[in-house]
Amino acid sequence: MNSDKVITEAEQSAKHFTGISAVGGLVRGPAWVLHIRQEEITYRVITQEQVADELARFHLALKETRAQITQLAEQVAEGVGVEEAGVFDAHLMVVDDELLIGAVEELVRESYICAEVAVNRVAQKYSAKFSAMDDAYMRERSSDILDIGRRVVRNLLGVADTIPSSFERPHIIVADDLTPSQTVTLPRGQVLGIVTDRGSVTSHTAIIARALGIPAVVGLRNISVAVRHGDEVLLDGDRGTVKVRPTAAEAADFEEAQRSRREWRIELGDVEEKSATTPDGHTIRVLVNADHTFDWQELSSPWCEGVGLYRTESLWLQLGRAPTEDEQVAAYGKAARAMKGRQVVFRVLDIGGDKSFGDVGEGGEEANPFLGLRSIRYLLREREVFRQQLRAILRVSTLGDVCVMYPMVCDLAELKEADALLQECKAELLGEGVAFNDKMAQGVMVEIPSAAIMASQLARHCDFLCLGTNDLTQYTLAVDRANENVAALYQPTHPAVLWLVRETIEAARDRKLWCSVCGEMAGDPLLAVLLMGMGADTLSMSPAAVPAVKYVISKTPYADARRLARAVARAGNGEQALEMCRDLILRTAPEALGVESNSSC
Ligand code: PEP
Ligand code: MG
């Protein structure tokens, strides 16, 4: 919660917002507001006659709170474990605490203030008292009290704190922030757009939204305060702007913009079917980033050349627990079968950082979860989880061109350890008489600067390299990829990042390995051309980005892209490099930048 933020009256009544464009697209619809902040509780005085009704409201909210916590406990007991569900016992004790209930009733009865203000005051007061206690157990109760207080207030105000599994009609989700697990479980086809106070282009939430094709604007700071449940919202994911409660003229302008955007998408339609070939005959592979939640029937169509990044962790995030080996075989097998022999690169569990469930990858104890027990580090410690996953991938390896990829590798030792376990799994399966592809390719994700610097060494021990530019940018520039406050510093075109990208591509080429790029950079038409010019032979991106990238490649001569890569290598900073990319696309495919092709550029 952002209770530490000061929200001005002007912000509360603001109607126009500019944030960070995370996923393109224009959508219009009613808001579904998640969470409430303390600042939204309005002080309301009641009359003596209203006291009984106010107390009844309070008790109804308590009853709802009790039911919600019981349901949550049941879900956790089923999905995670009975022991873990025990934490909710403490929450239920707070809901039933007579001292707290009595204190709220007294405020309503004696001071004639509305129930939500009374609950908030009592929760603040007792939470402060508990947090000052010596006993660690009692201190922990302090946050339980605050948590329950907020839940009761939300119930009193009728504000949602969860996303329902279905809506009566599609909505735009407005929230302080969404976690990757919330995003992955959004009701498909019913979420028009996402608008959040926090986040940035490469936060995992934005990536999942992009994969789902849901337009999103993030980093809007205080929008969740200004928007009310059901408010009409105009979301322009291309420009990163949001309008709330629009005037008729604003709505009409928006509709016009929506129409011309649709026309451009129709034009792109036929590019999708073709391979990505430049006018001078250079072809690169354009693959998709996907996970088990995708429409695999749609991806089995010929336009999809393969899967360059299958994010396996979505399975963990959606289930809220570790899937069994057989569940993994079922999910991975579905993807491999749909690809009918085309490539599928399964990235092993990339949990941690901002992706967590239960206490897995929670980073609760870690001051810097992005630098902590993430991805391969987690797997090399939890070897049984790793073993089951490698076995599952091997078991589907006979279904097509299946590859395995290790994320967050920082040195050769990690790659060797992963490989040793893979060989053990092969021996096990052999003993069990289970078929697998002994030659299944293994690759390394280059997303930590040390891996890029040592790319030639890594390339000698694997079959392919794949640049994870989202994390590579974050770790090279020491800029949190999910933090809107430093979003302007997050520059994939920064000379240092591009230097590492170039070194990695060249290391792969020297060993005649293929090198792909699967970070968000690959799906940005401007940067896709640069990456092609730098020598990347495969780009992998969210399916929604494929048509525009193929379009731009089909219009830009390879010779120009090579020249661009050479010029960019001399750029003094990230903005200059980006400008050079823009200049080229303005010449070759201006319509991709929303500029008419007959413009004077
Ligand atoms: C990356 O880091 O570039 C990447 C593709 O992985 P993720 O975004 O899932 O961390
Ligand atoms: Mg990554």
PDB file of C-alpha atoms and ligand atoms in Angstrom, residues 202 204 207 289 309 311 313 347 350 355 374 445 447 467-472 481 518-520, ligand 1:
ATOM      1  CA  THR A 202       9.843  -4.449 -18.492  1.00  0.00           C
ATOM      2  CA  HIS A 204       7.011  -8.891 -15.424  1.00  0.00           C
ATOM      3  CA  ILE A 207       5.427  -8.448 -20.013  1.00  0.00           C
ATOM      4  CA  ASN A 289       7.482 -15.676 -26.265  1.00  0.00           C
ATOM      5  CA  LEU A 309      11.012 -18.403 -25.010  1.00  0.00           C
ATOM      6  CA  ARG A 311       8.210 -19.081 -19.642  1.00  0.00           C
ATOM      7  CA  GLU A 313       7.163 -20.219 -14.259  1.00  0.00           C
ATOM      8  CA  ARG A 347      13.244 -21.891 -20.142  1.00  0.00           C
ATOM      9  CA  ASP A 350      12.659 -18.305 -13.491  1.00  0.00           C
ATOM     10  CA  LYS A 355       7.787 -13.364  -9.548  1.00  0.00           C
ATOM     11  CA  ARG A 374      16.396 -16.266  -8.344  1.00  0.00           C
ATOM     12  CA  MET A 445      20.236 -16.973 -21.315  1.00  0.00           C
ATOM     13  CA  GLU A 447      21.025 -11.608 -18.958  1.00  0.00           C
ATOM     14  CA  LEU A 467      19.982 -12.508 -24.867  1.00  0.00           C
ATOM     15  CA  GLY A 468      17.576 -11.587 -22.086  1.00  0.00           C
ATOM     16  CA  THR A 469      17.860  -7.856 -22.595  1.00  0.00           C
ATOM     17  CA  ASN A 470      15.275  -6.981 -19.942  1.00  0.00           C
ATOM     18  CA  ASP A 471      17.471  -8.210 -17.150  1.00  0.00           C
ATOM     19  CA  LEU A 472      20.710  -7.416 -18.955  1.00  0.00           C
ATOM     20  CA  ARG A 481      13.285  -2.831 -14.328  1.00  0.00           C
ATOM     21  CA  CYS A 518      14.057 -12.651 -26.362  1.00  0.00           C
ATOM     22  CA  GLY A 519      13.875  -9.520 -24.213  1.00  0.00           C
ATOM     23  CA  GLU A 520      11.280  -6.830 -24.947  1.00  0.00           C
TER      24      GLU A 520
HETATM   25  C1  PEP B   1      14.818 -10.989 -20.057  1.00  0.00           C
HETATM   26  O1  PEP B   1      15.293 -10.812 -18.935  1.00  0.00           O
HETATM   27  O2  PEP B   1      15.101 -10.288 -21.045  1.00  0.00           O
HETATM   28  C2  PEP B   1      13.836 -12.060 -20.285  1.00  0.00           C
HETATM   29  C3  PEP B   1      13.362 -12.334 -21.480  1.00  0.00           C
HETATM   30  O3  PEP B   1      13.399 -12.740 -19.203  1.00  0.00           O
HETATM   31  P1  PEP B   1      12.273 -12.196 -18.193  1.00  0.00           P
HETATM   32  O4  PEP B   1      11.730 -10.931 -18.751  1.00  0.00           O
HETATM   33  O5  PEP B   1      11.265 -13.274 -18.070  1.00  0.00           O
HETATM   34  O6  PEP B   1      13.070 -11.987 -16.947  1.00  0.00           O
END
